[in-house]
Coordinates of C-alpha atoms in Angstrom, one line a residue:
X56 CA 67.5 34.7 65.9
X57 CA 63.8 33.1 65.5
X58 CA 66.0 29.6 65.5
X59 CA 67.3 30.6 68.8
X60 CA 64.1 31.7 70.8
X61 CA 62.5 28.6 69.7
X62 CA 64.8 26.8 71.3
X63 CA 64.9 28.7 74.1
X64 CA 60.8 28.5 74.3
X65 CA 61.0 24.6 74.0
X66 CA 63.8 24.3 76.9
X67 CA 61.3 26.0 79.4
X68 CA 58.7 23.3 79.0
X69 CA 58.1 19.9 79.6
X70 CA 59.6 16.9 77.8
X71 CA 56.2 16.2 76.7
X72 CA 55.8 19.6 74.6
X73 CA 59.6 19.2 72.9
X74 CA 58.3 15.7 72.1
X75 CA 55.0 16.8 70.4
X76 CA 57.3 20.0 68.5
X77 CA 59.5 17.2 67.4
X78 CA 56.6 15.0 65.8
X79 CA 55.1 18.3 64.4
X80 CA 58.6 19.7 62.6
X81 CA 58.9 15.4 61.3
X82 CA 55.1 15.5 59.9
X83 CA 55.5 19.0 58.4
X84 CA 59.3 17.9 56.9
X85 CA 57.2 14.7 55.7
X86 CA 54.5 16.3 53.8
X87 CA 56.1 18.9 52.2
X88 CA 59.2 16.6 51.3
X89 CA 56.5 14.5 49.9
X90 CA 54.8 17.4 47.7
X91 CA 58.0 18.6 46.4
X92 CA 59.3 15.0 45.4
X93 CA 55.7 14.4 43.8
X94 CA 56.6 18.3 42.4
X95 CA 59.9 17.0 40.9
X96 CA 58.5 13.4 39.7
X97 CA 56.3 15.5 37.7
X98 CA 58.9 17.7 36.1
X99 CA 60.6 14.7 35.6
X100 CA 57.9 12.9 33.3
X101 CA 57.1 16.5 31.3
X102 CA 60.6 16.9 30.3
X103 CA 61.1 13.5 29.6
X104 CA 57.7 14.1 27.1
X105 CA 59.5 17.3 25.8
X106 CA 63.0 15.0 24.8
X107 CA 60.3 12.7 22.3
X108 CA 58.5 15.4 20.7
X109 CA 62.2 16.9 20.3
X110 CA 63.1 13.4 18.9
X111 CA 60.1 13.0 16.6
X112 CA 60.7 16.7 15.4
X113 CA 64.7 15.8 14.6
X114 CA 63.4 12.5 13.3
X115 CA 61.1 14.7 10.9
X116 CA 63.6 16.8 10.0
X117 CA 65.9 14.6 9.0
X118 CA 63.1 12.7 6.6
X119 CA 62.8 15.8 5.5
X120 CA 66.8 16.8 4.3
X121 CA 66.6 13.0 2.9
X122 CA 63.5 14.3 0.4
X123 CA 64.7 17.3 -0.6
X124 CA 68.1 15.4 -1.8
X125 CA 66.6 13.3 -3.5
X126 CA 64.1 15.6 -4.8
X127 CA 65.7 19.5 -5.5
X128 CA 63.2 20.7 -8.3
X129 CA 60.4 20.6 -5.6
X130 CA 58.1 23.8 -5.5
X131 CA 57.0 23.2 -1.9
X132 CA 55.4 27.2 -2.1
X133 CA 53.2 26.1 -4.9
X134 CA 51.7 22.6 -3.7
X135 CA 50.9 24.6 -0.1
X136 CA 48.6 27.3 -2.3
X137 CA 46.8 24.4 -4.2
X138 CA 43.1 24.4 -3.3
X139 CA 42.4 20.9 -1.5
X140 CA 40.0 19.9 -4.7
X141 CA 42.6 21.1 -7.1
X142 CA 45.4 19.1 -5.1
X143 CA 43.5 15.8 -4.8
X144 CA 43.7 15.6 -8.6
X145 CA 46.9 16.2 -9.0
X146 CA 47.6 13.4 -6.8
X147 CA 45.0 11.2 -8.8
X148 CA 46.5 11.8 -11.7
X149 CA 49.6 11.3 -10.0
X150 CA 51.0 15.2 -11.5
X151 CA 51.9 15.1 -7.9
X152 CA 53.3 12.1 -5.4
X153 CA 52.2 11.4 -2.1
X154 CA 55.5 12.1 -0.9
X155 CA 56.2 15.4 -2.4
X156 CA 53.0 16.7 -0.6
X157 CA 53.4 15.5 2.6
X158 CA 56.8 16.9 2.7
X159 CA 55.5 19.8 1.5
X160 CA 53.4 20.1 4.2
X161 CA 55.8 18.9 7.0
X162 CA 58.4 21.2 6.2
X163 CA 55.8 23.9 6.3
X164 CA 54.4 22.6 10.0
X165 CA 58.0 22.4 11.2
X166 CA 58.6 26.0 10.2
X167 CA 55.0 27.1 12.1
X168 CA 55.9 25.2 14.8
X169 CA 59.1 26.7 15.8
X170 CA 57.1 30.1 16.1
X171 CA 53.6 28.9 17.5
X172 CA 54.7 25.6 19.2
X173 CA 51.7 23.7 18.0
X174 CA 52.9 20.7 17.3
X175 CA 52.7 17.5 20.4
X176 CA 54.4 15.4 18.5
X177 CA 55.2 14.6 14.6
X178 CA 54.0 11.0 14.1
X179 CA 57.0 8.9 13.0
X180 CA 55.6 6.1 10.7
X181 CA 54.3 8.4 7.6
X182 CA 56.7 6.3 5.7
X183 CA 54.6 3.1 7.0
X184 CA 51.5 5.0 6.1
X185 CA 53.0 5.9 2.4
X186 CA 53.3 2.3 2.0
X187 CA 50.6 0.8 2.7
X188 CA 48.9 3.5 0.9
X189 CA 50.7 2.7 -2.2
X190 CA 49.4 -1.1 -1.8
X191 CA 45.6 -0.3 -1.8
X192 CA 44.0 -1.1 -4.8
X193 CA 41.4 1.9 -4.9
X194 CA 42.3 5.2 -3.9
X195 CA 40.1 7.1 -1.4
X196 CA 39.1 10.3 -1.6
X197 CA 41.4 11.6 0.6
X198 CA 44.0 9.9 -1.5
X199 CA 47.6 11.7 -0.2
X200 CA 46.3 14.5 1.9
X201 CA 48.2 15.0 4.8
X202 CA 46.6 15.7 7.8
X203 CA 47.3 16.8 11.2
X204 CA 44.9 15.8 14.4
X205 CA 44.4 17.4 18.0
X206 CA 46.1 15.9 20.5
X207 CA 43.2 14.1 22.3
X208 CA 42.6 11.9 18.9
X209 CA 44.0 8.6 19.8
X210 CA 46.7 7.5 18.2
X211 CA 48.7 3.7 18.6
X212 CA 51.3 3.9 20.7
X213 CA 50.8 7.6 21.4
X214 CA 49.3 9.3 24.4
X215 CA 46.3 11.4 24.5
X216 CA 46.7 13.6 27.4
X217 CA 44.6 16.8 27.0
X218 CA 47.4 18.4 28.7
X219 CA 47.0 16.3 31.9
X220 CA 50.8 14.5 33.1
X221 CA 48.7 11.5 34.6
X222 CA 47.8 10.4 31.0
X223 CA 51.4 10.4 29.6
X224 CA 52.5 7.1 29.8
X225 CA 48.9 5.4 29.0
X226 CA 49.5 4.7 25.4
X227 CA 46.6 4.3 23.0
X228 CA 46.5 0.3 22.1
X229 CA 45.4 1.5 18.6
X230 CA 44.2 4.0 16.2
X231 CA 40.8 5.8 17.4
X232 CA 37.6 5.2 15.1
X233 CA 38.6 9.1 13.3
X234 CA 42.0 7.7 12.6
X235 CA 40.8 4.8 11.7
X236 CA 38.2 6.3 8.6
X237 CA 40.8 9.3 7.6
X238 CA 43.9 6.4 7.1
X239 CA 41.0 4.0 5.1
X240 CA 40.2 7.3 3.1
X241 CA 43.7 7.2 2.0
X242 CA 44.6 10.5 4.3
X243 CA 48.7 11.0 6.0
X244 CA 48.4 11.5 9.8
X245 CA 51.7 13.5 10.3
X246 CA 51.3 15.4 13.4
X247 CA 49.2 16.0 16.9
X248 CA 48.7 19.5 18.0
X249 CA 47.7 21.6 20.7
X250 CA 45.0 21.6 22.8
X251 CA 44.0 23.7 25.7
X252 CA 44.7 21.9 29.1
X253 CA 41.6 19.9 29.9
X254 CA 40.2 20.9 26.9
X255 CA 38.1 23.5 28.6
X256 CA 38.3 26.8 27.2
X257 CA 36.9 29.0 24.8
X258 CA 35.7 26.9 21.5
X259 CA 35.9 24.0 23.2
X260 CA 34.2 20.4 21.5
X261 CA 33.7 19.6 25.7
X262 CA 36.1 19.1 28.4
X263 CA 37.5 16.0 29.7
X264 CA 35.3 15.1 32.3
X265 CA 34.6 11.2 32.4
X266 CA 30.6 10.2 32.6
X267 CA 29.8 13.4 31.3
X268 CA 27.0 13.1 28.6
X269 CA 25.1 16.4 28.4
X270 CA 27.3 18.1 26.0
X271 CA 28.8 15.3 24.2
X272 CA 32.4 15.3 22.5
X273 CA 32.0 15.9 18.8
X274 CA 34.9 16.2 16.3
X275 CA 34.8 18.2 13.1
X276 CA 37.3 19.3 10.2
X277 CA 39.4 22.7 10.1
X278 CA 39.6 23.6 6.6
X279 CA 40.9 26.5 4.1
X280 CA 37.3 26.7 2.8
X281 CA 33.9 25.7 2.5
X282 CA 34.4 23.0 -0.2
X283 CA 37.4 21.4 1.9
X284 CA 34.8 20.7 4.9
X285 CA 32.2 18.7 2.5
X286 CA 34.9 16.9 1.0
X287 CA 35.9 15.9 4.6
X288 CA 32.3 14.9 5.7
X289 CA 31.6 12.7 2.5
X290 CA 35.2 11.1 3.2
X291 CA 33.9 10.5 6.8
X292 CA 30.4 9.3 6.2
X293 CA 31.2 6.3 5.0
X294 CA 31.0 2.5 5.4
X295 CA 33.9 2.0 7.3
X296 CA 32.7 4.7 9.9
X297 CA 29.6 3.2 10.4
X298 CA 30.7 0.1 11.4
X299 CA 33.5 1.2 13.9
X300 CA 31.1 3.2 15.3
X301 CA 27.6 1.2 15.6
X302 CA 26.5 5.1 18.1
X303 CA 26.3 7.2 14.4
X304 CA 23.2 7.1 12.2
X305 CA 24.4 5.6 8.8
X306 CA 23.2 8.5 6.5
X307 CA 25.4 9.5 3.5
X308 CA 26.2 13.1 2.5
X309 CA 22.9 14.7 1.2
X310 CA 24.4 16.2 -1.9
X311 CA 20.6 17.0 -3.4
X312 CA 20.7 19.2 0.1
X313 CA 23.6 20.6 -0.2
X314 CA 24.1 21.7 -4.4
X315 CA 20.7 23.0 -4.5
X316 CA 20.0 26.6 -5.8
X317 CA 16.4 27.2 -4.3
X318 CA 16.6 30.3 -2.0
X319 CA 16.5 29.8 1.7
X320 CA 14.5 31.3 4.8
X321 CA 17.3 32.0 7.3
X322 CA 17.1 33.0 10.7
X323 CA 19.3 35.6 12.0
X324 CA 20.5 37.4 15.2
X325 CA 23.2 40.5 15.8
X326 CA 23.1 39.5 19.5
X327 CA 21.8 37.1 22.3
X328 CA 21.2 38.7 25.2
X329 CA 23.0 37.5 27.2
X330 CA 26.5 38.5 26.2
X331 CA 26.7 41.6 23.8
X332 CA 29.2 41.3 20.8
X333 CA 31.5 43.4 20.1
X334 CA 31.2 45.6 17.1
X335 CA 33.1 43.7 14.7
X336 CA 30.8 40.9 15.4
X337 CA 27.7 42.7 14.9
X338 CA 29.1 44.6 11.3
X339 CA 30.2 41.3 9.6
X340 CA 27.3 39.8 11.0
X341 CA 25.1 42.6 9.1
X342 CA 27.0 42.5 6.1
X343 CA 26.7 38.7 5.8
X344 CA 23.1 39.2 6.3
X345 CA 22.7 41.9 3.5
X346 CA 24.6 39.9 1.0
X347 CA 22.1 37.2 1.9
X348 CA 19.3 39.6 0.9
X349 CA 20.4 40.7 -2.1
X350 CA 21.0 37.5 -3.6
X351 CA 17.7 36.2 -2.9
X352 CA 17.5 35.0 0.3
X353 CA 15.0 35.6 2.7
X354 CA 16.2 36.8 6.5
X355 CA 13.8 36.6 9.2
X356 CA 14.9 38.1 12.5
X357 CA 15.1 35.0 15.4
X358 CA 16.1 35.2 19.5
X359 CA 16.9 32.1 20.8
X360 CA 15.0 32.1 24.0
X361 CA 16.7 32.5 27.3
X362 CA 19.8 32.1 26.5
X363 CA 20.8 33.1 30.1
X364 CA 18.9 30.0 31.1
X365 CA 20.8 27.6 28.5
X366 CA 24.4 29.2 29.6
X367 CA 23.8 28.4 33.6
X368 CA 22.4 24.9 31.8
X369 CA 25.7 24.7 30.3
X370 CA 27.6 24.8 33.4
X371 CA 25.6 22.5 35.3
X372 CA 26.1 20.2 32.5
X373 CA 29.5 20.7 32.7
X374 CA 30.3 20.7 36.5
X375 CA 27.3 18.5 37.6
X376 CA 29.5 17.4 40.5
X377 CA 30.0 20.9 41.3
X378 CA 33.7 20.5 39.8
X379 CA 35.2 17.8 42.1
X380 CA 36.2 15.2 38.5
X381 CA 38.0 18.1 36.8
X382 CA 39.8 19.0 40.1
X383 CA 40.6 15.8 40.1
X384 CA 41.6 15.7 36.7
X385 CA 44.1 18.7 37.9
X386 CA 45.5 16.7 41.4
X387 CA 49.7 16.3 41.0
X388 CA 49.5 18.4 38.0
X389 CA 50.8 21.7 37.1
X390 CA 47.7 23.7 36.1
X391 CA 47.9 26.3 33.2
X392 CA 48.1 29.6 34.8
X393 CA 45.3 30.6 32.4
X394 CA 43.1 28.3 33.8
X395 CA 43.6 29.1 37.4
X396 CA 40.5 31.1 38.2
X397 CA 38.8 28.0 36.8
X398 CA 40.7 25.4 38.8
X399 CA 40.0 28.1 41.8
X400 CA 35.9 27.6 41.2
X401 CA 36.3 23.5 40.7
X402 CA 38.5 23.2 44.2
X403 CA 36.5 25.5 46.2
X404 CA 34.2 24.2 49.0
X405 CA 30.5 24.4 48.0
X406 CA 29.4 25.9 51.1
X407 CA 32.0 29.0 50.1
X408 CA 30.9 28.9 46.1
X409 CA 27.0 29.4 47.5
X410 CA 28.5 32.2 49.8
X411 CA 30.1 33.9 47.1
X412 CA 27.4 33.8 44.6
X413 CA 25.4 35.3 47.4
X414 CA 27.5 38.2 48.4
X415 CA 27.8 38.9 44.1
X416 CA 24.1 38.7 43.5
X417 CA 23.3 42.7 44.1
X418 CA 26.1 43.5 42.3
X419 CA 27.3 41.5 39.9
X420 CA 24.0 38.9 39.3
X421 CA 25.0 37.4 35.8
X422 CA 28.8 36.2 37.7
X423 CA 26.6 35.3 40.8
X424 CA 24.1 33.0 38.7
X425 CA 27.1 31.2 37.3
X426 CA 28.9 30.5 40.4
X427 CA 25.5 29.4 41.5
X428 CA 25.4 27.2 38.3
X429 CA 29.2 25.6 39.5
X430 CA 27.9 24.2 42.5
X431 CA 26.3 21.3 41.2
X432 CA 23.4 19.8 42.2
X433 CA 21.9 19.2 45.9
X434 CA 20.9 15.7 45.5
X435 CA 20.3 13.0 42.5
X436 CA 17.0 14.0 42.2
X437 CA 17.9 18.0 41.2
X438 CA 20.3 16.3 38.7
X439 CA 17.4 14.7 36.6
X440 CA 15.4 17.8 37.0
X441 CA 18.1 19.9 35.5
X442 CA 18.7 16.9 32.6
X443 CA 14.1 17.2 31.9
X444 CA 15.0 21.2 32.1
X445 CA 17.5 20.8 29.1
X446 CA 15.4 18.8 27.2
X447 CA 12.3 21.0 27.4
X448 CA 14.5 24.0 26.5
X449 CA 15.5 22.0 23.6
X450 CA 12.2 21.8 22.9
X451 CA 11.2 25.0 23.0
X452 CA 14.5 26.1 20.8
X453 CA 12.8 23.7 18.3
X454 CA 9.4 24.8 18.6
X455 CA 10.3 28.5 18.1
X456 CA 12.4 27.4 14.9
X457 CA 9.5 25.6 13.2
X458 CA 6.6 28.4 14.1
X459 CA 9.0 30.7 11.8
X460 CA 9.5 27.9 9.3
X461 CA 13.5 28.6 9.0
X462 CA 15.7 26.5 7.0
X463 CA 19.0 27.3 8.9
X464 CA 20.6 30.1 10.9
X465 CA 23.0 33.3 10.8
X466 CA 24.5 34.2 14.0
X467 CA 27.5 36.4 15.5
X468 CA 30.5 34.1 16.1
X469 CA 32.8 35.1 19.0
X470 CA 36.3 37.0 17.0
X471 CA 38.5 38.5 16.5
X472 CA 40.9 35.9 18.2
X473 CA 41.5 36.9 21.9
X474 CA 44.6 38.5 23.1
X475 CA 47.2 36.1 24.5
X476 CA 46.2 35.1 28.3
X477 CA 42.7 35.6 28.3
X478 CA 40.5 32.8 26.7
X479 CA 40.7 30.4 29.7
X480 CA 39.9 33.5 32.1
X481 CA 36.1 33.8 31.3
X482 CA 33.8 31.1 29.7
X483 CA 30.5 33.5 29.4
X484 CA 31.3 34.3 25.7
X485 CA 30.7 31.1 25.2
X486 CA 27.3 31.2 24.5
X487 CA 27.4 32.0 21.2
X488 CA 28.5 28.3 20.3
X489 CA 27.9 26.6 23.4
X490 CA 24.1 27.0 22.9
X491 CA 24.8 24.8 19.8
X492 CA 26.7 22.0 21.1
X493 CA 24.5 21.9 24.4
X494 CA 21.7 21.5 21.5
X495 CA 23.6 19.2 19.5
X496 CA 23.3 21.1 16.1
X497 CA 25.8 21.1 13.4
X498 CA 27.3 24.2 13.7
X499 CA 30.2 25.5 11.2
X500 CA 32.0 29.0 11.4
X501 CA 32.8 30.8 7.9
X502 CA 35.6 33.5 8.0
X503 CA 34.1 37.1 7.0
X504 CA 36.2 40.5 7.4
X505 CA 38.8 41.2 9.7
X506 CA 38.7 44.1 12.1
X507 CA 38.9 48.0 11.1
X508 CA 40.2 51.3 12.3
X509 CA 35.9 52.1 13.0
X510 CA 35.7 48.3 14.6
X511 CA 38.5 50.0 17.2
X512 CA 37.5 53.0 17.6
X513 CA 34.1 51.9 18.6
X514 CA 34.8 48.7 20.8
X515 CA 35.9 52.1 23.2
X516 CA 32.8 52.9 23.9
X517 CA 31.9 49.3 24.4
X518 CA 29.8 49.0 27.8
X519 CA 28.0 45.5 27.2
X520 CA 24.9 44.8 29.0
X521 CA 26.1 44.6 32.7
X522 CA 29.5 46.6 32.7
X523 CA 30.6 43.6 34.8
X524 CA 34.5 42.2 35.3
X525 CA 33.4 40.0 32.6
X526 CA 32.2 42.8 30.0
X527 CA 35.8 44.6 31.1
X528 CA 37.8 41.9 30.7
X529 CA 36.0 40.9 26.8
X530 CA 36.9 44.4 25.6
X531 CA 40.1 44.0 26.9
X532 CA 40.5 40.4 25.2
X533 CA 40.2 41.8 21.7
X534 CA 41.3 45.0 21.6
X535 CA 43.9 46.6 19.6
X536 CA 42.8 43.7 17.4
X537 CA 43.4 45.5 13.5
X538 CA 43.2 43.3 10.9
X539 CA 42.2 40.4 12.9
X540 CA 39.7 38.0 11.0
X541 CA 36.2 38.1 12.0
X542 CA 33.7 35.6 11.3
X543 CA 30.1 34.3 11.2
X544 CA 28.4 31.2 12.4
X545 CA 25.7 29.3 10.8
X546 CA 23.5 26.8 12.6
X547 CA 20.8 24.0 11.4
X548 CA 18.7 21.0 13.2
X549 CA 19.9 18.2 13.8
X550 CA 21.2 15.5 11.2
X551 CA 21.4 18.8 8.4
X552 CA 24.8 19.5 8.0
X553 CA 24.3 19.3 4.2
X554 CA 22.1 22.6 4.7
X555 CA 24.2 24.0 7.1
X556 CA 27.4 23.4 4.4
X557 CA 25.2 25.0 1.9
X558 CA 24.7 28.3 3.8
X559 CA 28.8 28.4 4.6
X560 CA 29.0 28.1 1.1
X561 CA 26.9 30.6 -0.2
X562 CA 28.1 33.4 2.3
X563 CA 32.0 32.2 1.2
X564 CA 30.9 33.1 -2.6
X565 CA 29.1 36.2 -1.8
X566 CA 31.7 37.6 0.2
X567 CA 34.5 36.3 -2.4
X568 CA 32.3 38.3 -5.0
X569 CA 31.9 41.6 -3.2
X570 CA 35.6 41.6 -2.7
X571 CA 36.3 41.6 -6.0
X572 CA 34.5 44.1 -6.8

C-alpha cells in the first residue's frame, strides 16, 4: 500500500524529482549495503577467531589423552592443592615432572573453561617450551610452573586484541618483555584469557587508549596467596628484565623489607568519600584493622584528600580527547553490550556531553561532574594544567602521608564480585583502586571474609552518600551476594612493594590464625 502511493506521489511530479528519489533510494541502498557487508566481514573474522581457539582447545585436549596414556597413576587433584613453594620443590627435586604439572593444570583450565569461557586461546608449543626447558643448564625459579597470561600480553604469532576485531590478524612478531622474563625464569605459558573489551572496566590496569601516559599500564601476578606474589616479583626483578626493559629501575626484591618483624604504623580508612562501601567492605575492613592492633601494630586513621577531585582527574586522564581514540577504537566493531553506556559517552558530541552535565548538575552533581570530566579538555593549554593539577595532588597525597609518618596503608577494596552485567555499567567505584594507579603506588588486594546473612540484611538499608542511579545501581550489583569473598587492599609509596608484600602477608596470617581458632 505505502509501495503504491509512493509511486503514485512520484508520477505526479517532474522528471527532475523521480530522478533525485532515484539517486536518494541508490545512496541509501549503498550505504546501508555497505554497513551490513562491513556487519558480515566482521562476523566473518570473529567466527573465524572462534574455529582456532576451538582448534588450539582440541589440540590441548588431545595432548592431553596422549599424557594421561602414558601416564595413568597421575594424581592430578593432589598436584592442583600443592602450595606454589611446596610445588616448586617437588619439581627441583624432580618428585614431580614438568609435564605431569602442566597437565595437571591444563586439564584443570580446560574443565573451567567449558563453564566460565576464560580461556582466548590455549598456546600450542608447551611441548616446544618443555624442551627447551629441559636443555637449560640452571633452573629458574619458576622452574615448571605453568602459567596462564591475559590476553593483551603479547605473545609470537598470537594476537593481542583487548577484545577489539581490528587487532585480530596483527600477530605479535615475538614474545613481549613479561613473556620474555617468566619463559627465562623457567615458567610454561599455556593459555591467554579473558579480558574486558578495551580493557576498561572495573579493576582495570588502564584501557587501550594509544598516547595515553597518565595512568600507565602496569602488570602484576594473580596468585593463591601472599607468598606466591613475592616469589613472582623476585622471579621478575631480575637481570634479564632489566635489560629488555631499559624504562624499569634495576632494584632487586628488598627481602630485609619485606621478612622483617618490627611493628608497623599503618594508615587506614573504612571509606573515602566519595563513594560509600558497602557493609561488607567496611566489616572486613575493621576486622583486618583490629587484628592489626592486637598483634602489635599501630593504626592511625588517614583520608586521602579529595578524592572527588582525583576521580574527575581520573577520567580526564583517561578521556583527554574527550573519548574520540576509544570510539575509535570501537568503529566496525561489535561493542559489548556492557559497555554501551560507555561507548554512548565516548561517541557523543561535546556540545551535548556539556548540556547534559548541565541539565544533571541540581540533581544528580557527582554524575554531572563526571560527564563534565569526559569532555576533555578546551584547548592544549587546559591539558597541561590538568597534567600540573595531577602532580600537585600527588603531592599533596604524599605530603599528608609523611606529616603522619605511615609506613603503608589499609583500605576498603571494592567486593564482593559484582553481579553478572554490571561492572562495565558504572566506573565511580573505581576509586578505591584507581586513586592508586593514578598515583602509581604498588597496590595488592588480600582476600578477607566472604559476605554474611548481617552483610545482606544491612546492604538494604544501604543509601550511599548521594542516593544517585549510581548508588542504586552498586547495591544492586552485589546483592544477594552470600558467601561471596570480600577483601582488603593495602597500599605503599612508590618503589615499596617489599612493604606493601609484608602487610598482605601479615593480614593473610592473622586472619589464617583467627580462623582456626
Amino acid at each position: 500500500m505505502m509501495q503504491e502511493k509512493v509511486l503514485e506521489f512520484l508520477e505526479q511530479r517532474p522528471p527532475e524529482w523521480r530522478l533525485v528519489a532515484s539517486a536518494g533510494c541508490v545512496l541509501a541502498a549503498s550505504f546501508f549495503g555497505l554497513r551490513w557487508r562491513k556487519r558480515r566481514q566482521i562476523q566473518k573474522r570473529m567466527e573465524e577467531e572462534r574455529k582456532r581457539r576451538a582448534e588450539s582447545e582440541r589440540h590441548m585436549r588431545r595432548e592431553l589423552r596422549d599424557f594421561h596414556k602414558q601416564n595413568p597413576a597421575v594424581d592430578s587433584k593432589k598436584i592442583l592443592e600443592l602450595p606454589l613453594l611446596e610445588l616448586i620443590e617437588k619439581l627441583k627435586d624432580d618428585s614431580l615432572t614438568p609435564e605431569t604439572v602442566l597437565y595437571s593444570y591444563v586439564e584443570k583450565a580446560l574443565e573451567v573453561n567449558d563453564d566460565l569461557n576464560c580461556v582466548t586461546v590455549f598456546l600450542t608449543d608447551c611441548k616446544e617450551q618443555l624442551k627447551n626447558l629441559r636443555a637449560e643448564r640452571v633452573r629458574g625459579p619458576l622452574y615448571g610452573v605453568p602459567v596462564t597470561i591475559k590476553e593483551h600480553v603479547g605473545y609470537q604469532g598470537h594476537p593481542s586484541t583487548c577484545g577489539l576485531v581490528q587487532y585480530l590478524d596483527v600477530l605479535d612478531k615475538e614474545d613481549s618483555v613479561m613473556v620474555s622474563v617468566l619463559k627465562k625464569q623457567g615458567a610454561i605459558v599455556f593459555a591467554k584469557t579473558n579480558v574486558p573489551q578495551t580493557l576498561l572496566c572495573l579493576g582495570g590496569v588502564r584501557s587501550c587508549i594509544d598516547g595515553m601516559t597518565a595512568v600507565p599500564l602496569c602488570i602484576g601476578p594473580m596468585a593463591r596467596d601472599v607468598d606466591s606474589l613475592v616469589l613472582s616479583m623476585k622471579a621478575f626483578w631480575c637481570d634479564k628484565m632489566f635489560h629488555l626493559d631499559p624504562s624499569i629501575p634495576p632494584i632487586c626484591f628488598n627481602e630485609e623489607t619485606f621478612s622483617s618483624i618490627s611493628s608497623l604504623r599503618i594508615g587506614y580508612y573504612e571509606e573515602d568519600g566519595y563513594f560509600q562501601p558497602n557493609p561488607g567492605m567496611r566489616r572486613v575492613l575493621l576486622e583486618a584493622k583490629q587484628l592489626l592492633e592486637a598483634a602489635g601494630h599501630q593504626l592511625v586513621p588517614f583520608r586521602p584528600p579529595r578524592v572527588n577531585t582525583i576521580y574527575e582527574m581520573f577520567i580526564k586522564a583517561m578521556v583527554g580527547d574527550g573519548g574520540r581514540t576509544l570510539a575509535d577504537k570501537f568503529n566496525n566493531n561489535v561493542v559489548d553490550p556492557n559497555l554501551a553506556d560507555s561507548y554512548l559517552m565516548y561517541t557523543m558530541p561535546r556540545v551535548l556531553k556539556r548540556l547534559l552535565g548541565f541539565l544533571l548538575r541540581p540533581i544528580f552533581p557527582r554524575i554531572s561532574s563526571h560527564i563534565y570530566s569526559a569532555c576533555g579538555p578546551r584547548s592544549l593549554k587546559d591539558h597541561w594544567a590538568e597534567r600540573i593539577e595531577l602532580e600537585d595532588y600527588r603531592d599533596e597525597f604524599i605530603r599528608e602521608w609523611r606529616r603522619l609518618s605511615l609506613d603503608v596503608v589499609l583500605c576498603p577494596m571494592l567486593s564482593p564480585a559484582f553481579n553478572i552485567g554490571y561492572p562495565g555499567k558504572m566506573l565511580a567505584p573505581l576509586s578505591y583502586t584507581m586513586i592508586y594507579n593514578i598515583l602509581r603506588f604498588p597496590a595488592g588486594v588480600v582476600p578477607f571474609g566472604r559476605v554474611t546473612a548481617e552483610d545482606e540484611e544491612e546492604l538494604k538499608r544501604h543509601r550511599g552518600y548521594n542516593n544517585d542511579p549510581w548508588d542504586k545501581l552498586f547495591k544492586k550489583a552485589v546483592e544477594d551476594g552470600l558467601g561471596m569473598p570480600l577483601s582488603v587492599q593495602c597500599a605503599a609509596l612508590p618503589y615499596q612493594d617489599e612493604i606493601c608484600l609484608r602487610l598482605m602477608k601479615e593480614i593473610e596470617t592473622l586472619h589464617s590464625r583467627h580462623l582456626k581458632r
